[in-house]
mmCIF file of C-alpha atoms in Angstrom:
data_model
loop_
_atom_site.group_PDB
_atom_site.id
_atom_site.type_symbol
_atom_site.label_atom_id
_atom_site.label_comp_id
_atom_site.label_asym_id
_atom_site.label_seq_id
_atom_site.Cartn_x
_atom_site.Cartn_y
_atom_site.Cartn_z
ATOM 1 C CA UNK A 253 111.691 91.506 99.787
ATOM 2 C CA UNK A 254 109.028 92.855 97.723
ATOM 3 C CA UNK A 255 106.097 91.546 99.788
ATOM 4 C CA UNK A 256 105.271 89.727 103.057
ATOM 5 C CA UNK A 257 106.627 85.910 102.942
ATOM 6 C CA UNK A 258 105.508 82.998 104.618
ATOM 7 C CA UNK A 259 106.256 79.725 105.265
ATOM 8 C CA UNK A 260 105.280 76.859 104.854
ATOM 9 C CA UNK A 261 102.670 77.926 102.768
ATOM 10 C CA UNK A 262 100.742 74.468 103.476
ATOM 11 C CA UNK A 263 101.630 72.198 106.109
ATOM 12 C CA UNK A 264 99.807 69.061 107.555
ATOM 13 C CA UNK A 265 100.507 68.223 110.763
ATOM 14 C CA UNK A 266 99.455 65.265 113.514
ATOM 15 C CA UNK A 267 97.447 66.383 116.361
ATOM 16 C CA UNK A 268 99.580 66.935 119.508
ATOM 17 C CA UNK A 269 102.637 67.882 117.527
ATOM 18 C CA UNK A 270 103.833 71.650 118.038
ATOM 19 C CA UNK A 271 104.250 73.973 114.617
ATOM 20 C CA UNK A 272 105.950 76.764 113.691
ATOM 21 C CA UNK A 273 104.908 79.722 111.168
ATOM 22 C CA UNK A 274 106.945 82.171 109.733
ATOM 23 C CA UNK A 275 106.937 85.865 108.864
ATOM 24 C CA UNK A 276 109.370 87.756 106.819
ATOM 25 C CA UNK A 277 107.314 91.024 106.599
ATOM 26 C CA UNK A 278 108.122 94.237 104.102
ATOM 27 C CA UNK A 279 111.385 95.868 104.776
ATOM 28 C CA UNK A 280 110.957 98.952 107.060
ATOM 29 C CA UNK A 281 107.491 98.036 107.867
ATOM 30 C CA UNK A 282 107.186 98.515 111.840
ATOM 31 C CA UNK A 283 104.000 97.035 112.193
ATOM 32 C CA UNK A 284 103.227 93.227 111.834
ATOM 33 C CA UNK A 285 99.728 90.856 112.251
ATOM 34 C CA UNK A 286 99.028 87.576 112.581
ATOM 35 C CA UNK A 287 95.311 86.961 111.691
ATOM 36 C CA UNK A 288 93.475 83.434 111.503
ATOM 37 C CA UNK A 289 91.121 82.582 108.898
ATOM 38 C CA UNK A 290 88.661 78.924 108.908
ATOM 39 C CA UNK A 291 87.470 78.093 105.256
ATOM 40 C CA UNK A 292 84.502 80.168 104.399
ATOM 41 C CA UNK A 293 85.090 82.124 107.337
ATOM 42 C CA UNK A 294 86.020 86.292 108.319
ATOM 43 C CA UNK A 295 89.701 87.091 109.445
ATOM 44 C CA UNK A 296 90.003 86.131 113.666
ATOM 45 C CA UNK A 297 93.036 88.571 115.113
ATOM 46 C CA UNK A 298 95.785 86.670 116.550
ATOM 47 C CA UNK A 299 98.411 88.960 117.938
ATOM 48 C CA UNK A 300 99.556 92.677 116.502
ATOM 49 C CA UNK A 301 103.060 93.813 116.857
ATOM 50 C CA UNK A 302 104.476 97.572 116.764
ATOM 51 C CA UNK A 303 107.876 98.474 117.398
ATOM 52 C CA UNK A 304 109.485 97.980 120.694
ATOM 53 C CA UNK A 305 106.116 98.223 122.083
ATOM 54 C CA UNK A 306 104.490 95.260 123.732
ATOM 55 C CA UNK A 307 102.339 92.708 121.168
ATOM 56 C CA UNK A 308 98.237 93.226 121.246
ATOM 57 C CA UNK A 309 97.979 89.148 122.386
ATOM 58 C CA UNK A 310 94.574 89.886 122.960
ATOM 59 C CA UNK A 311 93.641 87.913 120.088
ATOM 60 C CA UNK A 312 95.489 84.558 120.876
ATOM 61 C CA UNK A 313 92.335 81.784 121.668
ATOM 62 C CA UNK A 314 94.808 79.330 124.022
ATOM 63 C CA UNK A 315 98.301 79.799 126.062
ATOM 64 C CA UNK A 316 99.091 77.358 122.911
ATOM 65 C CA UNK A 317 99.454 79.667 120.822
ATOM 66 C CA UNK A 318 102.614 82.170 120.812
ATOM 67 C CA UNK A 319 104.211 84.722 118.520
ATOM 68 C CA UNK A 320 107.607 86.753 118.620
ATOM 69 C CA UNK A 321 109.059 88.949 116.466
ATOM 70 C CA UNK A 322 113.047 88.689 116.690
ATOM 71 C CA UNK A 323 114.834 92.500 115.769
ATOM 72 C CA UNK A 324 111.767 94.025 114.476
ATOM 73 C CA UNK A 325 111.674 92.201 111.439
ATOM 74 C CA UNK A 326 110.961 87.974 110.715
ATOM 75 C CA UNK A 327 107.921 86.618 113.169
ATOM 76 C CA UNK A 328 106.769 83.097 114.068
ATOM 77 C CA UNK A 329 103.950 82.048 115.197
ATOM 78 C CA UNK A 330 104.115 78.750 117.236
ATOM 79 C CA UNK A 331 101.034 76.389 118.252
ATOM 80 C CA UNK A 332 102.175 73.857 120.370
ATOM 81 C CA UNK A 333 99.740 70.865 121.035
ATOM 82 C CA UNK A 334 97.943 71.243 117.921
ATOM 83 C CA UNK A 335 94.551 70.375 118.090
ATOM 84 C CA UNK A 336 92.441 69.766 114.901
ATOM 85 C CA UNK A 337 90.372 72.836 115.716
ATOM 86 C CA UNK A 338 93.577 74.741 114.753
ATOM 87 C CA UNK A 339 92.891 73.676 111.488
ATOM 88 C CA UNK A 340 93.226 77.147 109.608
ATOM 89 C CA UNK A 341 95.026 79.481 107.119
ATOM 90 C CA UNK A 342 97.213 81.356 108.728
ATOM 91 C CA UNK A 343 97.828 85.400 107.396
ATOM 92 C CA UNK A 344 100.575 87.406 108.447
ATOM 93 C CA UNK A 345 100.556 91.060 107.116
ATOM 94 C CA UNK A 346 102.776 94.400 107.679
ATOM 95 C CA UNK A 347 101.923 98.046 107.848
ATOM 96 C CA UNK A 348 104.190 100.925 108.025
ATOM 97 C CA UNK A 349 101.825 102.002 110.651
ATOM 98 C CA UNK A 350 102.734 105.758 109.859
ATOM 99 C CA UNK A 351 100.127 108.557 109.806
ATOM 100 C CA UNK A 352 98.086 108.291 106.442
ATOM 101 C CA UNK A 353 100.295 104.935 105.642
ATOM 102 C CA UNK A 354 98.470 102.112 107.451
ATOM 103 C CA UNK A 355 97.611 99.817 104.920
ATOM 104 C CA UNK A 356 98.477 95.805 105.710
ATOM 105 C CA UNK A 357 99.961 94.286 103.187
ATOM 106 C CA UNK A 358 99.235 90.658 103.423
ATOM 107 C CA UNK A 359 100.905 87.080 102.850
ATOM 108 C CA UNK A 360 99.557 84.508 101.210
ATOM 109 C CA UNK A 361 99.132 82.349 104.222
ATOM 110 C CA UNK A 362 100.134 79.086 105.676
ATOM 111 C CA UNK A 363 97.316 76.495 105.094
ATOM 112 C CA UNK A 364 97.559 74.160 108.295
ATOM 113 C CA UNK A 365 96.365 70.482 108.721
ATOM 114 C CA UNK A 366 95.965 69.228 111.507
ATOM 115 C CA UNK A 367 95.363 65.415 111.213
ATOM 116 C CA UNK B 92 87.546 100.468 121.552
ATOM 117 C CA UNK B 93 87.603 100.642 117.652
ATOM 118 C CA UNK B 94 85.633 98.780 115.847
ATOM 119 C CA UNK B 95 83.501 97.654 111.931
ATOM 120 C CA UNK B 96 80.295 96.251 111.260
ATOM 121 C CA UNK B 97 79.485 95.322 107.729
ATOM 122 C CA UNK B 98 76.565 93.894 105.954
ATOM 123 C CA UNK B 99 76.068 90.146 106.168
ATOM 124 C CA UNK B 100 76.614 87.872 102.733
ATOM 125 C CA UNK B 101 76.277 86.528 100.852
ATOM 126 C CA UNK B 102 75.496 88.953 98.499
ATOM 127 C CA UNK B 103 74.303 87.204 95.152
ATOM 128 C CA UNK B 104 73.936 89.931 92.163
ATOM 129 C CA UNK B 105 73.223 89.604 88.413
ATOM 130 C CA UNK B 106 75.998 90.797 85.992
ATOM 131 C CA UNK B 107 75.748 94.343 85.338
ATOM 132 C CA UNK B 108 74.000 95.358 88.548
ATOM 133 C CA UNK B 109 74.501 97.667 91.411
ATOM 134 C CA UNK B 110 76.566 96.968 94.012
ATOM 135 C CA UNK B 111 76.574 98.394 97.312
ATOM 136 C CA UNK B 112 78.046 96.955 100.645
ATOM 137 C CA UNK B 113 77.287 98.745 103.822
ATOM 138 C CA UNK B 114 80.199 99.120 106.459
ATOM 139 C CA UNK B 115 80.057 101.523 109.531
ATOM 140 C CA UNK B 116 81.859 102.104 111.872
ATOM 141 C CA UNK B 117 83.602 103.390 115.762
ATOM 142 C CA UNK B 118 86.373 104.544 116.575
ATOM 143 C CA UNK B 119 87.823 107.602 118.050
ATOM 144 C CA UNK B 120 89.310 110.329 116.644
ATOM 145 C CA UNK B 121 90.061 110.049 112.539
ATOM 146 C CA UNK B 122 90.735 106.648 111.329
ATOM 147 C CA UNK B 123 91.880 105.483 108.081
ATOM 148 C CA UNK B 124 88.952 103.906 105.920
ATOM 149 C CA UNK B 125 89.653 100.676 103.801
ATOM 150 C CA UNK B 126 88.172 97.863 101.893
ATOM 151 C CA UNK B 127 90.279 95.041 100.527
ATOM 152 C CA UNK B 128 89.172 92.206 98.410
ATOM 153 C CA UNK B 129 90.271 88.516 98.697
ATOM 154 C CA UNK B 130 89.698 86.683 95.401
ATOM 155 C CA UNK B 131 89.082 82.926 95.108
ATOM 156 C CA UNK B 132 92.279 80.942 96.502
ATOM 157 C CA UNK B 133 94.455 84.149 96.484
ATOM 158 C CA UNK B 134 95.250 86.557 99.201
ATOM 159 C CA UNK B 135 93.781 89.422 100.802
ATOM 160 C CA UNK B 136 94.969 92.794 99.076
ATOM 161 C CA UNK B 137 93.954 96.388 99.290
ATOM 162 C CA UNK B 138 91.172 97.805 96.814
ATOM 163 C CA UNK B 139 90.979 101.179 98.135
ATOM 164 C CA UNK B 140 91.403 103.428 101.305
ATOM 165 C CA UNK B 141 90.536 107.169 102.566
ATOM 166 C CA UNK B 142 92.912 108.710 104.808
ATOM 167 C CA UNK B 143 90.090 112.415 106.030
ATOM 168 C CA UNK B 144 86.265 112.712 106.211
ATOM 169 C CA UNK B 145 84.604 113.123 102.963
ATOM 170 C CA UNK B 146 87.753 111.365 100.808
ATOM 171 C CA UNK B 147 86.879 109.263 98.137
ATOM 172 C CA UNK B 148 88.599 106.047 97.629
ATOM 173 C CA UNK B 149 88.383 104.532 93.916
ATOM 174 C CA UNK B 150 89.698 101.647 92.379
ATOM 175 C CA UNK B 151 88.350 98.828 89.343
ATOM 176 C CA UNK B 152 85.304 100.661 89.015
ATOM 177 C CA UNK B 153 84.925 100.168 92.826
ATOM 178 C CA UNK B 154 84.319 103.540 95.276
ATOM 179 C CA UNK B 155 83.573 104.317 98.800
ATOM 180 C CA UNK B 156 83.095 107.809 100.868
ATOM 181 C CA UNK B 157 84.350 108.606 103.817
ATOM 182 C CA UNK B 158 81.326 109.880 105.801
ATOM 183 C CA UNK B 159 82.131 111.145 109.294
ATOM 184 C CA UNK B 160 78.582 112.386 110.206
ATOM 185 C CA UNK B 161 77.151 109.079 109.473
ATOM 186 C CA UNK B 162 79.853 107.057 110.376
ATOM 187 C CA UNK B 163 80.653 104.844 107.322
ATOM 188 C CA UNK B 164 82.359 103.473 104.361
ATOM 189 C CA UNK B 165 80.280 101.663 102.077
ATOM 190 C CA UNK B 166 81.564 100.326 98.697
ATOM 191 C CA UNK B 167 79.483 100.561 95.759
ATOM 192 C CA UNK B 168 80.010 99.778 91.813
ATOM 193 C CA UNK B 169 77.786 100.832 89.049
ATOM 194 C CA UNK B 170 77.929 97.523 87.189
ATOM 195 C CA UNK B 171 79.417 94.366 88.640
ATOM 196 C CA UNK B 172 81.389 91.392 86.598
ATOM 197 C CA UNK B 173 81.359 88.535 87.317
ATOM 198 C CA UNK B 174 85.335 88.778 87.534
ATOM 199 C CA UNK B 175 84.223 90.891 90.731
ATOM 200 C CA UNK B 176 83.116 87.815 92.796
ATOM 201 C CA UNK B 177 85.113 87.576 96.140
ATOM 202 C CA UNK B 178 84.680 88.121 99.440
ATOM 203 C CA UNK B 179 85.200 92.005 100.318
ATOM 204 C CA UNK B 180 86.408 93.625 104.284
ATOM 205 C CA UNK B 181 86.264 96.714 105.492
ATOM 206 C CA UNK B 182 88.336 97.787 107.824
ATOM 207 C CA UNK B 183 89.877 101.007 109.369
ATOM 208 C CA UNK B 184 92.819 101.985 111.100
ATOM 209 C CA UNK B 185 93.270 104.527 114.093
ATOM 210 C CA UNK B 186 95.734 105.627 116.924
ATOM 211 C CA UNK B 187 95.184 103.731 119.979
ATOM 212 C CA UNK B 188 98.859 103.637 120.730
ATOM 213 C CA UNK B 189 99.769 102.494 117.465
ATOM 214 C CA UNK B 190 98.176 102.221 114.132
ATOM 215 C CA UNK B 191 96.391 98.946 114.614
ATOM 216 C CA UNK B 192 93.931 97.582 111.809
ATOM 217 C CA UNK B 193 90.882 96.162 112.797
ATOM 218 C CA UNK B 194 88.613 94.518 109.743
ATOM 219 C CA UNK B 195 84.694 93.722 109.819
ATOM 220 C CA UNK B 196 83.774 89.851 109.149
ATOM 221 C CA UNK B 197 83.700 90.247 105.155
ATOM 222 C CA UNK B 198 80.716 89.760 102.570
ATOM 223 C CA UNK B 199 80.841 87.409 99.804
ATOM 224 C CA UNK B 200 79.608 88.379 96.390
ATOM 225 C CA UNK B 201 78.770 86.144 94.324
ATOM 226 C CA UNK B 202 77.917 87.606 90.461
ATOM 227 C CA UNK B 203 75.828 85.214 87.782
ATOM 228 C CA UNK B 204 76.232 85.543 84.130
#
């Protein structure tokens, strides 16, 4: 596509139910993020993936939260228990990650609820 | 490891002011320099970037130099709008086993008519 997609871009959600984000980044782009952000707040790093390489989870607050990215290309990002502390917009972007061409390119988020 | 500090918000300027935004930062070896901009209830996107020491990004009037000896990136304009009011990052990109972005905790402008 021409840009990075996500879905839902709002969903509400009952605390202790699990969610699921999704990712469709830029064709060809190698690199994808998942970055939180709380109203009025900066952007918290969630996970970073690059190629075949193992995801940067350094960023992930809880073992409820969980990412993959199936064949390099679509990602979800899966909070299981929410809690109403999760209560967020959620960003994904993609970079070509290529010398000179690292740019993110961002969605326009998934606004979650948690009730 | 890598990483930006910017200047705290929020900023609150008069229309047709100065603008400047401090951001430094660390990292080793020769990052990529960027701010982007996230307007009110859109998304974040890219204002401008500088790939080498002493580039000059430019974009809407916006500009910010790549200063190795000093370490930073700081984004000025000669004469805000208040069209300009958002909340800006800076944020750089370097090889620590892949090209990983890392962005400073944004400052919100806010210009008055």
């Amino acid at each position: 596509g021409a840009g990075v997609s996500q879905s839902p871009s709002n969903k509400v959600t009952e605390k202790g139910k699990d969610v699921e984000l999704r990712c469709d980044p830029i064709s060809g782009h190698t690199a994808l993020y998942w970055y939180r952000q709380s109203l009025g707040q900066g952007l918290e790093f969630l996970i970073y993936f690059q190629g075949n390489s193992a995801p940067d989870k350094s960023g992930l607050p809880s073992d409820r939260f969980s990412a993959e990215r199936t064949g390099g290309s679509v990602s979800t990002l899966t909070i299981q228990r929410t809690q109403q502390e999760d209560s967020a917009v959620y960003l994904c972007a993609s970079s070509l990650a290529l010398q000179g061409r690292t740019e993110a390119f961002f969605g326009q988020g998934t606004r979650l609820t948690v009730v | 490891g890598n990483s930006v500090t910017q200047m705290e918000g929020p900023v609150t300027l008069s229309e047709e002011a100065f603008l400047t935004i401090n951001c430094t930062y660390t990292a080793t070896g020769y990052p990529s320099l960027f701010w982007y901009v996230q307007y009110p209830g859109e998304g974040l996107q890219l204002l401008l970037k500088a790939t080498k020491a002493d580039d000059k990004g430019s974009n809407k009037g916006f500009e910010a130099t790549y200063r190795k000896e000093t370490t930073s990136f700081h984004l000025e304009k000669g004469s805000v709008q208040v069209s300009d009011s958002a909340v800006y990052f800076c944020a750089l990109s370097g090889y620590t086993g892949g090209f990983k972005t890392i962005f400073g905790a944004g400052t919100r402008l806010f210009v008055k008519a």
